[in-house]
Coordinates of N, CA and C and ligand atoms in Angstrom, one line a residue:
X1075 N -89.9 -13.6 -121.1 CA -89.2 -13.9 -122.4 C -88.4 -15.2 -122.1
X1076 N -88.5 -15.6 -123.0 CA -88.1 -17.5 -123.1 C -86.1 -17.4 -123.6
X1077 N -85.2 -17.7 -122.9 CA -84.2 -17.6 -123.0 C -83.9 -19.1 -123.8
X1078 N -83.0 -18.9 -124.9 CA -82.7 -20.1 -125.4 C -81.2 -19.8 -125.7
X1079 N -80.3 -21.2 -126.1 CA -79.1 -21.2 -126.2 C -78.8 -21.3 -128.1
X1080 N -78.4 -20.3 -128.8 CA -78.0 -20.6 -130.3 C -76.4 -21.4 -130.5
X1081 N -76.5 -22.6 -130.3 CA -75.3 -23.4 -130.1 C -75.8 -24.7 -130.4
X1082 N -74.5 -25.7 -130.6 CA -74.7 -27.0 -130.5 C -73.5 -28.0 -129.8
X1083 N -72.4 -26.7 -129.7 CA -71.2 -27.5 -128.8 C -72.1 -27.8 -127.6
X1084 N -71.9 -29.3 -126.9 CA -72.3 -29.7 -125.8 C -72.0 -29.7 -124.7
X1085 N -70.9 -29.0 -124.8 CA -69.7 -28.8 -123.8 C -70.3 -27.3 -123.0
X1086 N -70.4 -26.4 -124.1 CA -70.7 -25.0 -123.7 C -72.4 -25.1 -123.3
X1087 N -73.4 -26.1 -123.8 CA -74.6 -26.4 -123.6 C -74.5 -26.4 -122.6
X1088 N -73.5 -27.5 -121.9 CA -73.8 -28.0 -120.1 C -73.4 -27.2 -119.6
X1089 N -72.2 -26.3 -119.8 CA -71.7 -25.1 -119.2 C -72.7 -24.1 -119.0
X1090 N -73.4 -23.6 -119.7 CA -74.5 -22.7 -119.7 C -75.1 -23.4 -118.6
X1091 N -76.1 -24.4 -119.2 CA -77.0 -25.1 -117.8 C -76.8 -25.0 -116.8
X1092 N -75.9 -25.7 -116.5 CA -75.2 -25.0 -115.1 C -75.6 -23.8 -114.1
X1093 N -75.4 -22.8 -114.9 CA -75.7 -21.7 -114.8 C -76.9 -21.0 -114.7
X1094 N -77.4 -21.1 -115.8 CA -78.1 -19.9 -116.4 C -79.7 -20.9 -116.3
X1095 N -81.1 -20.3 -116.3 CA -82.1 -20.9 -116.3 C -82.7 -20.9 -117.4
X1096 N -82.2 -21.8 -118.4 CA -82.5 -21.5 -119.9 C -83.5 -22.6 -120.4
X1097 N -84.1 -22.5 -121.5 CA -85.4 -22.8 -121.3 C -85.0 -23.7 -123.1
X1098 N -83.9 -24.2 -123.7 CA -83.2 -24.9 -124.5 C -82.5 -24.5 -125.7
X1099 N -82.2 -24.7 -126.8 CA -81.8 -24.6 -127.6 C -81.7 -24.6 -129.1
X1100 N -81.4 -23.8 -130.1 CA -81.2 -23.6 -131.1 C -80.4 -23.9 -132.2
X1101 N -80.2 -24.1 -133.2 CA -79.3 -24.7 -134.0 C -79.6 -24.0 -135.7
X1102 N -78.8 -23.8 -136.2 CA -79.1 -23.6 -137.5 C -77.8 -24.8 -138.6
X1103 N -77.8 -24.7 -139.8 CA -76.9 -25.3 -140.6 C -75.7 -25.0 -140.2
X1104 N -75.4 -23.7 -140.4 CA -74.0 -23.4 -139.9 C -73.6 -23.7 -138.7
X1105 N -74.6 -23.7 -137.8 CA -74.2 -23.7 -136.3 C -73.7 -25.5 -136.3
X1106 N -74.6 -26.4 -137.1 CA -74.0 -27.9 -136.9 C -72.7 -28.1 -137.7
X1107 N -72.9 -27.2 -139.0 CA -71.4 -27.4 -139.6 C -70.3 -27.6 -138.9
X1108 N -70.4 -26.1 -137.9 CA -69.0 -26.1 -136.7 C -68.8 -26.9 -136.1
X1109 N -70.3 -27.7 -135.8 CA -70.1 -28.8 -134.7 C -69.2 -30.0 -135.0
X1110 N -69.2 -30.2 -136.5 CA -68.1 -30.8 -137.5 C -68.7 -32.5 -137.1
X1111 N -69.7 -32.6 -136.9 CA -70.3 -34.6 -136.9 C -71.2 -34.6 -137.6
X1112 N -71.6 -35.3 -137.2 CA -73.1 -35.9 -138.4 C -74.4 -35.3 -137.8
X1113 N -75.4 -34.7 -138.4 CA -76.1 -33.4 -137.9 C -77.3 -33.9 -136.4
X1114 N -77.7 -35.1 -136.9 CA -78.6 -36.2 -136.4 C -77.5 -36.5 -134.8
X1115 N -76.9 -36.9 -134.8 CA -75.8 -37.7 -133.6 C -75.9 -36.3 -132.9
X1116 N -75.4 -35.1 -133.2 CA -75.2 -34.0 -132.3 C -76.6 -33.1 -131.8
X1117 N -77.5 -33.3 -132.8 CA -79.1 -33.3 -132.0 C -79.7 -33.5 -131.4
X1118 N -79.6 -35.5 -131.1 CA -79.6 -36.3 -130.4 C -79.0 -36.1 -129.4
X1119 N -77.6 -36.0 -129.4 CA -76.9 -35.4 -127.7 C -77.2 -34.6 -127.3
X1120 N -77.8 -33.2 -128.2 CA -78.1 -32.1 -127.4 C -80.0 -32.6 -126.8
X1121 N -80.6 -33.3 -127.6 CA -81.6 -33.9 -127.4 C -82.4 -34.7 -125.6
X1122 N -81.2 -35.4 -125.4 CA -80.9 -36.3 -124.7 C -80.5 -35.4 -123.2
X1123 N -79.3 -34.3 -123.5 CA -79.2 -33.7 -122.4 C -80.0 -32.3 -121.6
X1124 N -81.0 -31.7 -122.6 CA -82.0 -31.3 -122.2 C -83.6 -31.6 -122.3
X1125 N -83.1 -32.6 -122.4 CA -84.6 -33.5 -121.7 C -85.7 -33.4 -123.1
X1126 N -86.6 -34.0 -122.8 CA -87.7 -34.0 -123.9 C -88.8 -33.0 -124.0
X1127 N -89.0 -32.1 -123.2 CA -90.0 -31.0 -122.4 C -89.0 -29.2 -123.0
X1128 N -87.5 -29.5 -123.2 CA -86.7 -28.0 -123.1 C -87.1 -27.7 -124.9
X1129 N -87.0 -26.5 -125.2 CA -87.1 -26.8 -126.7 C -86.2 -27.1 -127.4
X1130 N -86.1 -27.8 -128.6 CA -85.0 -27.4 -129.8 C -85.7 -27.6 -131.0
X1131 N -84.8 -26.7 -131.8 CA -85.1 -26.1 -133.1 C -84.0 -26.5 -133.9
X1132 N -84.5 -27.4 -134.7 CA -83.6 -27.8 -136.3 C -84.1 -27.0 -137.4
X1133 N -83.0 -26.9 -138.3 CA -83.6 -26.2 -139.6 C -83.4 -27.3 -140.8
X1134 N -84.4 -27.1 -141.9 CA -84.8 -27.9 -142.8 C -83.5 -27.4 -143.6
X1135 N -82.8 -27.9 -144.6 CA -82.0 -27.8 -146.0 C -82.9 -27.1 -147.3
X1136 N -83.4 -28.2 -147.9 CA -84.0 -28.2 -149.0 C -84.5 -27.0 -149.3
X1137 N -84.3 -26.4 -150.8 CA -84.9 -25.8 -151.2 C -86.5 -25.1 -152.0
X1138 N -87.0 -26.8 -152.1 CA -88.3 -26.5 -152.8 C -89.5 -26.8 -151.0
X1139 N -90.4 -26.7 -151.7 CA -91.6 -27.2 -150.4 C -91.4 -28.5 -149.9
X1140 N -91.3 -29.0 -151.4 CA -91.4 -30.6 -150.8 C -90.3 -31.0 -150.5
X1141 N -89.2 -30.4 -150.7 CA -87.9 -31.3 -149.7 C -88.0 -30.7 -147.9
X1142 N -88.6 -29.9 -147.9 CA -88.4 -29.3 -146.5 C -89.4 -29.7 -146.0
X1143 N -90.7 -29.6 -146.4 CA -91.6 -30.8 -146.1 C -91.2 -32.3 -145.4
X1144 N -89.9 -32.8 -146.1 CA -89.3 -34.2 -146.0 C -88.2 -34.0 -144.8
X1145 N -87.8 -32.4 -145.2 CA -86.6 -32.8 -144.1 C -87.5 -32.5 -142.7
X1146 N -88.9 -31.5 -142.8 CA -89.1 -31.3 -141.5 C -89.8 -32.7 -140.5
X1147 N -90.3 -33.4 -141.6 CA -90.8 -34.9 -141.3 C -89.7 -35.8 -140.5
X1148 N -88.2 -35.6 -141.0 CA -87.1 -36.6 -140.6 C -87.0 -36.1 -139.4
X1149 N -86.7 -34.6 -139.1 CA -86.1 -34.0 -138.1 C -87.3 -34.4 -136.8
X1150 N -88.6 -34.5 -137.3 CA -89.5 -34.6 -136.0 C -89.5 -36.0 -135.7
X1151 N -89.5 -37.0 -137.0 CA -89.1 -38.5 -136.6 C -87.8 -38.8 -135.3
X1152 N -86.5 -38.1 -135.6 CA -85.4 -38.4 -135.3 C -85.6 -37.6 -134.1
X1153 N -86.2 -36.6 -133.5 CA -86.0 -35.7 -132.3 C -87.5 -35.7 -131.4
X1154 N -88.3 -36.1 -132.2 CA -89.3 -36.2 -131.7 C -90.1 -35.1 -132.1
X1155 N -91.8 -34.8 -131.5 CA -92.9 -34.2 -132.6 C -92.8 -32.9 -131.8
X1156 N -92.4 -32.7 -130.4 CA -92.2 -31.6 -130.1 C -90.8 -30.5 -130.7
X1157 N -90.4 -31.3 -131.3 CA -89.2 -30.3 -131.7 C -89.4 -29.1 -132.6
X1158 N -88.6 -27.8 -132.8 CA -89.7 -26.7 -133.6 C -88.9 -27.3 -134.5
X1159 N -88.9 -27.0 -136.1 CA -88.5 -27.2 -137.4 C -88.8 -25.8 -137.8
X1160 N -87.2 -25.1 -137.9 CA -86.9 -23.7 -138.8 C -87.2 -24.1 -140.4
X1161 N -87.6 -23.4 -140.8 CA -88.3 -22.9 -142.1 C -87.7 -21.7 -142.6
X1162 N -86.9 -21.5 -143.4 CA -86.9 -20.0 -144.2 C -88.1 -19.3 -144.5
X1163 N -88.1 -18.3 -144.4 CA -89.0 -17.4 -144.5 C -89.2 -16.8 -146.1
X1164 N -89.3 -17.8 -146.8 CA -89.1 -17.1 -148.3 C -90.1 -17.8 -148.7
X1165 N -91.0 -18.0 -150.2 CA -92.3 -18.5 -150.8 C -92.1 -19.7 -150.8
X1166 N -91.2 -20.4 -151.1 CA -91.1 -21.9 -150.5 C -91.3 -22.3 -149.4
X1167 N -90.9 -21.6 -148.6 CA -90.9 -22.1 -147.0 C -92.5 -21.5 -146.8
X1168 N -93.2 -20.8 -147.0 CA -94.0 -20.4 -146.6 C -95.3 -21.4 -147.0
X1169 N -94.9 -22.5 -148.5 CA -95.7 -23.0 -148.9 C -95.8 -24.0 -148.1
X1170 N -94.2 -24.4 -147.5 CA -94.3 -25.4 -146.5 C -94.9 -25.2 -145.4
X1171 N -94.8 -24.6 -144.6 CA -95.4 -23.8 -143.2 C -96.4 -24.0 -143.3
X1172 N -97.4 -23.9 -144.2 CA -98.8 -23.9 -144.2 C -99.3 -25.4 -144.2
X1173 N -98.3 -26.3 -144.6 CA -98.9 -27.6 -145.1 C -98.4 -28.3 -143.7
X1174 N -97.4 -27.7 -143.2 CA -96.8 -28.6 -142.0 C -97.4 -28.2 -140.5
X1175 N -97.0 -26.6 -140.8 CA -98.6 -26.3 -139.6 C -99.9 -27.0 -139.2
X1176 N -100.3 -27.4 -140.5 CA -101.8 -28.0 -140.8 C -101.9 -28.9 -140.2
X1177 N -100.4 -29.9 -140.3 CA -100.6 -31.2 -139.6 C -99.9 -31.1 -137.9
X1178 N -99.7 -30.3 -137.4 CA -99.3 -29.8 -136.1 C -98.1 -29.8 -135.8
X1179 N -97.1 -29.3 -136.9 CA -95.6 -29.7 -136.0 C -95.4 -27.8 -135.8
X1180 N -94.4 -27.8 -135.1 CA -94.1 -26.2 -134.7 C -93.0 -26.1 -135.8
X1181 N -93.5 -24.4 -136.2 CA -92.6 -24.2 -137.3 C -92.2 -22.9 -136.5
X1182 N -91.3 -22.9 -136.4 CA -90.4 -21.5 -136.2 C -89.8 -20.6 -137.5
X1183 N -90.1 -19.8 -138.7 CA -90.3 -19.4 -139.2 C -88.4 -18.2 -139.0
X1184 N -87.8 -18.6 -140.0 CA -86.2 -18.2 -139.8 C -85.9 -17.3 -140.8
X1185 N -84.7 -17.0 -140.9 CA -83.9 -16.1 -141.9 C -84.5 -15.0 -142.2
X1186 N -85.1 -14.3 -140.8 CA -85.8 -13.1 -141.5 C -85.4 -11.7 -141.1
X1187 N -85.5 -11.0 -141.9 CA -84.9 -9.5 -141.7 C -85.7 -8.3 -141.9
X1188 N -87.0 -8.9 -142.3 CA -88.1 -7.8 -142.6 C -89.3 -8.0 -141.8
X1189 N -90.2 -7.1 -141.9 CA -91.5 -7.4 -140.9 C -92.6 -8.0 -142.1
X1190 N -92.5 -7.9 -143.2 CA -93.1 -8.4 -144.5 C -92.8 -9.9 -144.3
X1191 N -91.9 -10.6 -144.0 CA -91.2 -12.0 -144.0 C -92.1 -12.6 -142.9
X1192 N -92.0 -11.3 -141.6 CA -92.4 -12.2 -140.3 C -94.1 -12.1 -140.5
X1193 N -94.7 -11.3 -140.9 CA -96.2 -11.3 -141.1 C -97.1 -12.4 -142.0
X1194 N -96.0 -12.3 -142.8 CA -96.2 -13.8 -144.3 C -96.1 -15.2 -143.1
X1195 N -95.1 -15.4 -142.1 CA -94.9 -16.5 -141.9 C -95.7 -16.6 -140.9
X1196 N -96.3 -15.8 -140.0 CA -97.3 -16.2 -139.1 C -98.6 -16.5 -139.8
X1197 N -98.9 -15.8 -140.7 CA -100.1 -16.0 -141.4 C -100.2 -17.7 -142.2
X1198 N -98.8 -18.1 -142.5 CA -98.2 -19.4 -142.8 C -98.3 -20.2 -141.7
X1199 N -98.6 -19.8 -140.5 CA -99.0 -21.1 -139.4 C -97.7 -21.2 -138.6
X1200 N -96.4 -20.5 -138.9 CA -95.2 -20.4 -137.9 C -95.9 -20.1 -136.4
X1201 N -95.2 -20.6 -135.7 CA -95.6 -20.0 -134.3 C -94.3 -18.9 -133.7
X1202 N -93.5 -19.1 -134.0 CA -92.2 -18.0 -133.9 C -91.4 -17.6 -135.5
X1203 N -90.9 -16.7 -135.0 CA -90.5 -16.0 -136.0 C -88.9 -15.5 -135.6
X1204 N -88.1 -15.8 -136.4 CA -86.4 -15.5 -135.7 C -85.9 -14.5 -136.6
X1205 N -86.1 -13.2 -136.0 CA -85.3 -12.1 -136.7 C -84.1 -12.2 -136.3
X1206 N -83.3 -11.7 -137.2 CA -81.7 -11.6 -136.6 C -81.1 -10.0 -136.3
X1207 N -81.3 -10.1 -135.7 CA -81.2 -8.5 -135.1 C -79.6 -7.8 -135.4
X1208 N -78.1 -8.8 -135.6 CA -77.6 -8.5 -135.7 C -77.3 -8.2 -137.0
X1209 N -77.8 -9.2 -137.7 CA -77.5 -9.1 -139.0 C -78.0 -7.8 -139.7
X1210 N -79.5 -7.4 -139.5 CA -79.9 -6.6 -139.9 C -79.2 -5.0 -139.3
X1211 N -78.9 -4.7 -138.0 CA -78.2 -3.7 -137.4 C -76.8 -3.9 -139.0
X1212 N -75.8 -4.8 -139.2 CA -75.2 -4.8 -140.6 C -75.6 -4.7 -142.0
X1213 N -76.9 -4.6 -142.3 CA -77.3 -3.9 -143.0 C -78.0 -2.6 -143.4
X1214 N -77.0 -2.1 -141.8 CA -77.1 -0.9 -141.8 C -79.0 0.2 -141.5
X1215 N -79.5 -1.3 -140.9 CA -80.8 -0.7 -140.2 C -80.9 -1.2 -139.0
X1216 N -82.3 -1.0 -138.1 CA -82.2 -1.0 -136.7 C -82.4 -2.3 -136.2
X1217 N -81.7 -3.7 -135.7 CA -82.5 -4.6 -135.5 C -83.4 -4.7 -134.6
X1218 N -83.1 -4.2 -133.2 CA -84.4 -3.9 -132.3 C -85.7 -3.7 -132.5
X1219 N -85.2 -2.3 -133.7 CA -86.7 -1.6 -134.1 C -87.3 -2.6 -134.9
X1220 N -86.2 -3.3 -135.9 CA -87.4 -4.2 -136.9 C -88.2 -5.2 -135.9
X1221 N -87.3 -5.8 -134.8 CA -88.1 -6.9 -134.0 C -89.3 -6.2 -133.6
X1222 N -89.2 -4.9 -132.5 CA -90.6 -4.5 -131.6 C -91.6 -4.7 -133.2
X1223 N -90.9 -3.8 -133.8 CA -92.1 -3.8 -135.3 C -92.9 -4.9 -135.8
X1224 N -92.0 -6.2 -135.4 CA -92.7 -7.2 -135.6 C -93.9 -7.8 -134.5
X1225 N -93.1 -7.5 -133.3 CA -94.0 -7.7 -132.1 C -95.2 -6.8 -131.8
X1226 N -95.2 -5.5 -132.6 CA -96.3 -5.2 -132.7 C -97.6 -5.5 -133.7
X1227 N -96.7 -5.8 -134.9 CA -97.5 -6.4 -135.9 C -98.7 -7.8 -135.0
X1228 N -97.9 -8.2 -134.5 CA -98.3 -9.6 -134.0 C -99.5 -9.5 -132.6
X1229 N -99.1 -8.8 -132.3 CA -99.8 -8.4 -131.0 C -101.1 -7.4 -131.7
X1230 N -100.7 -7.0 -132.2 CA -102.4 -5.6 -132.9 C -103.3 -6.8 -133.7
X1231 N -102.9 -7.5 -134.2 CA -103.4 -8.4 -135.4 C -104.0 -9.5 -134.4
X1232 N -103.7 -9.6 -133.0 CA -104.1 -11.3 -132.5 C -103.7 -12.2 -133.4
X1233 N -102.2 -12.1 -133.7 CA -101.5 -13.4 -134.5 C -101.1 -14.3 -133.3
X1234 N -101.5 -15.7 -133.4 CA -100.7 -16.6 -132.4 C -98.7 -16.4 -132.8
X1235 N -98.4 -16.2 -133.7 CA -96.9 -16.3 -133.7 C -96.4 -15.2 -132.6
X1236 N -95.0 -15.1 -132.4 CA -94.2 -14.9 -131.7 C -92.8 -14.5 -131.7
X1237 N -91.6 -13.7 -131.6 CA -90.6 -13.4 -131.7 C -89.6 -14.6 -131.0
X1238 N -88.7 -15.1 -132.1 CA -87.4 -16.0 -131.4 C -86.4 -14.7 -131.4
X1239 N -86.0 -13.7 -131.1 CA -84.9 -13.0 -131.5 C -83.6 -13.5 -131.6
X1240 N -83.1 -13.3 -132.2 CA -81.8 -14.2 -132.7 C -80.6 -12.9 -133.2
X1241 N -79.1 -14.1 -133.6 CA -78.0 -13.0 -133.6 C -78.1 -11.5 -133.0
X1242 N -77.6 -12.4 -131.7 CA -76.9 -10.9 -130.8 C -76.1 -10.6 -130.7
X1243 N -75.5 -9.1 -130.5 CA -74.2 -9.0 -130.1 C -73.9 -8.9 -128.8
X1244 N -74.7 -8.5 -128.5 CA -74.3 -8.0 -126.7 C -75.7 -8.0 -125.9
X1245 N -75.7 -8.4 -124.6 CA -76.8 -8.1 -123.5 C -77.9 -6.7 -123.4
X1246 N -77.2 -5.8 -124.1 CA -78.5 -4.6 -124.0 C -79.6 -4.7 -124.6
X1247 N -78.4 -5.6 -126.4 CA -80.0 -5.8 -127.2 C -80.8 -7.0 -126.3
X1248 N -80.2 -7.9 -125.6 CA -81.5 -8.8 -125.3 C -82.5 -8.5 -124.2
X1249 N -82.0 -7.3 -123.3 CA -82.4 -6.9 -122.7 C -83.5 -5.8 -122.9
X1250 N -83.1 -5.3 -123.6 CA -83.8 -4.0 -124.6 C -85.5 -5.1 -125.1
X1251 N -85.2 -6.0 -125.6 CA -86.5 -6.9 -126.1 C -86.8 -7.7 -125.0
X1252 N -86.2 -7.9 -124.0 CA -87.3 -8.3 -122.9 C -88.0 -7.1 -122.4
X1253 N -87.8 -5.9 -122.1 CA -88.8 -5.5 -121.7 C -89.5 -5.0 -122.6
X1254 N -89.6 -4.9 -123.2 CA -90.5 -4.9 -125.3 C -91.6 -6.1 -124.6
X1255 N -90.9 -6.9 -124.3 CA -91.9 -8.1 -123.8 C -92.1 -9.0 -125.2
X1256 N -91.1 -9.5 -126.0 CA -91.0 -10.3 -126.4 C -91.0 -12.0 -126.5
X1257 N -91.3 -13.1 -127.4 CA -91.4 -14.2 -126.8 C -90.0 -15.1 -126.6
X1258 N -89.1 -14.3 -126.9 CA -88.3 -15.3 -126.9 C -86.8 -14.9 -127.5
X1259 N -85.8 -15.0 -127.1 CA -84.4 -14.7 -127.5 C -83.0 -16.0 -127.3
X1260 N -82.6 -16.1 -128.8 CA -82.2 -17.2 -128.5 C -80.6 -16.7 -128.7
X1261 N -79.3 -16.9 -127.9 CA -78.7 -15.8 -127.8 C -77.0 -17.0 -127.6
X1262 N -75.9 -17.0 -128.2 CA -74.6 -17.7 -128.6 C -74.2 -17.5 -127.0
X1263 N -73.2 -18.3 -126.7 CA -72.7 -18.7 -125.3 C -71.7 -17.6 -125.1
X1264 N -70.7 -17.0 -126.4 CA -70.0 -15.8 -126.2 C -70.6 -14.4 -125.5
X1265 N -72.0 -14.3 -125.7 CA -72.9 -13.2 -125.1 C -73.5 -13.9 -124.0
X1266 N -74.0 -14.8 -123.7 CA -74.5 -15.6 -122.4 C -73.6 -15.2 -121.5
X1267 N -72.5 -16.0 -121.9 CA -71.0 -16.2 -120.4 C -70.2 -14.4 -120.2
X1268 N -71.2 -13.9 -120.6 CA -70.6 -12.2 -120.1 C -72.1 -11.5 -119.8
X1269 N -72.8 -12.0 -119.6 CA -74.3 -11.6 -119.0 C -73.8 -10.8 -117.9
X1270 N -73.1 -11.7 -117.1 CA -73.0 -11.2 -115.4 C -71.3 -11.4 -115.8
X1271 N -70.9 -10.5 -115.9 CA -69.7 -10.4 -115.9 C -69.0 -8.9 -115.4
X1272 N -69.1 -8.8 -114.5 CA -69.0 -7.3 -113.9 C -67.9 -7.3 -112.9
X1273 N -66.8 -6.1 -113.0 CA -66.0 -6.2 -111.6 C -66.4 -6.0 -110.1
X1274 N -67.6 -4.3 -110.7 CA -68.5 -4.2 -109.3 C -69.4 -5.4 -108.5
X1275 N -69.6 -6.4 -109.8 CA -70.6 -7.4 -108.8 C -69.6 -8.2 -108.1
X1276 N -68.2 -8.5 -108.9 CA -67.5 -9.5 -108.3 C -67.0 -8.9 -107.0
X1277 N -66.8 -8.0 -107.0 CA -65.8 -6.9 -105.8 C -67.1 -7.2 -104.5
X1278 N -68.3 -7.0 -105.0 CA -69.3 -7.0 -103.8 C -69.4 -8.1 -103.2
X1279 N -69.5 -8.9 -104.1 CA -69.3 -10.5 -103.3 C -68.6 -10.9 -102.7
X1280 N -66.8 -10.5 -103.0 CA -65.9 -10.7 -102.2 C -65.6 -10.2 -101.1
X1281 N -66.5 -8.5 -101.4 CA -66.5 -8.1 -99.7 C -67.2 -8.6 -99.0
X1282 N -68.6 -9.2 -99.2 CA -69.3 -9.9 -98.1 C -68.4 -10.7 -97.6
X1283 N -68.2 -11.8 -98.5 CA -66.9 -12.8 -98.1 C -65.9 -12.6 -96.9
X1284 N -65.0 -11.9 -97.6 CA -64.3 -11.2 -96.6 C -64.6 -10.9 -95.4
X1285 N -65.7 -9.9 -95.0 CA -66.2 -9.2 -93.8 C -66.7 -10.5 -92.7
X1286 N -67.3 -11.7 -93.9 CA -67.7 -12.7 -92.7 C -66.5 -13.4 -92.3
X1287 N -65.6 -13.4 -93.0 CA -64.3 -14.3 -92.7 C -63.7 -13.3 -91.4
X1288 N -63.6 -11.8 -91.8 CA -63.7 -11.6 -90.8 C -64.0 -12.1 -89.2
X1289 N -64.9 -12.3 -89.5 CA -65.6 -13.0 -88.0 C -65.5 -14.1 -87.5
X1290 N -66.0 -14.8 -88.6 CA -65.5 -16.5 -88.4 C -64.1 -17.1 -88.9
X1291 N -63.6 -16.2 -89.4 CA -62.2 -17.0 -89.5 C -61.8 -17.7 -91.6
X1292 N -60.6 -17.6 -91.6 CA -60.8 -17.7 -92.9 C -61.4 -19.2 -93.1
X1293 N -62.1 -18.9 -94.8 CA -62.5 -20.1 -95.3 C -64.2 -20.9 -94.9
X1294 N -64.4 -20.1 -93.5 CA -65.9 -20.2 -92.7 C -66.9 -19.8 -93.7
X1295 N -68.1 -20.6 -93.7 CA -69.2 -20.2 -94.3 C -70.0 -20.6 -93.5
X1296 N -71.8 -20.3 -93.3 CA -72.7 -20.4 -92.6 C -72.9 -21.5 -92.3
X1297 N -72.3 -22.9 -92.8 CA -72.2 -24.4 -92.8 C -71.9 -24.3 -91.8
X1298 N -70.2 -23.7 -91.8 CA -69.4 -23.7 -90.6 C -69.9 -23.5 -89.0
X1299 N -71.1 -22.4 -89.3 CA -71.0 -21.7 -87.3 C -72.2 -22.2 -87.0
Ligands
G3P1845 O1 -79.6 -19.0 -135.8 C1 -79.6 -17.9 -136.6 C2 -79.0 -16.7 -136.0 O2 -78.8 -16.9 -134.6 C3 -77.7 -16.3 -136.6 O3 -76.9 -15.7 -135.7 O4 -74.7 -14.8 -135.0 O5 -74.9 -16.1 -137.2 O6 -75.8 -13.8 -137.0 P1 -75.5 -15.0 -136.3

């Protein structure tokens, strides 16, 4: 399963990197609103600092075919042909997906909360599909269950599309859908930066620590002897 970052602060981008072996990043409207600059500038930086090979995902505005058509044309101009272009998952977007598919750009196929949404959009030429797991868990159904549901749809059918799972709240659910064996989870830096956040792992580490300082003396590491 393909780990991705749902962010656009660049700050927390590099902080993750650092870290974690993530495989790029995600963005929706809202997510650039927060970013509070001009949508293009902070694309481009996140662009720029994960290389041309990691993925990222813009979402189109417009609400008819043909403006999303236009925006998904700017966004691959301005980021390049590899970049996915989110698509709503609704009859418009769908009319788009077909037409933009056709000509090879990656549509990631968004805002969806049903397995009716995600079936329409792979059939629409999306290659992923971004359920929101949490959102739907708030509407008071299962979002796991709707994802596998989708991951099964897709897998019985031989559909080339794919699962982005998206809005998490916590590590079980993303863990719960990797072993589902899903394609992909794109997960906010608040749930990332507490993956490994444990007292017992920190306590173990420290006793290694310790026990070797023991021996060698404070502050010694295997550099040292
Ligand atoms: O990118 C869309 C999705 O990740 C939304 O997440 O946390 O706003 O429900 P959230």
């Amino acid at each position: 399963m393909k780990l991705l970052i749902d962010h656009a602060d660049i700050d927390k981008i590099r902080e993750i990197y650092r870290y974690y072996p993530v495989d790029g990043v995600t963005t929706n409207p809202s997510i650039l609103a927060a970013a509070g600059r001009p949508p293009f500038e902070v694309l481009r930086e996140i662009r720029d600092f994960i290389g041309p090979d990691a993925e990222l995902h813009a979402q189109v505005i417009a609400r008819d075919a043909a403006g999303m058509v236009k925006d998904a044309k700017r966004i691959t101009k301005e980021l390049g042909m590899g970049t996915w272009v989110k698509i709503p998952a609704v009859p418009e977007g769908f009319a788009a997906m077909r037409e933009l598919s056709a000509e090879g750009l990656r549509i990631t196929a968004t805002a969806i909360y049903t397995p009716m949404q995600a079936y329409l959009a792979a059939k629409a030429g999306a290659l992923y599909a971004a359920v929101y797991i949490n959102r739907v868990d708030n509407m008071g159904f299962d979002g796991v269950k709707v994802a596998k549901e989708i991951h099964d749809i897709y897998t019985k059918n031989g559909m080339d599309a794919g699962l982005l799972c998206a809005s998490f709240k916590n590590s079980q659910q993303v863990l719960e859908l990797a072993e589902y064996g899903v394609r992909a989870a794109t997960v906010g830096p608040d749930v990332i930066l507490n993956f490994v956040k444990n007292a017992a792992i920190t306590s173990a580490v420290e006793d290694f620590i310790r026990d070797f300082e023991g021996l060698t003396g404070p502050g010694k590491t295997m550099s040292d002897c």
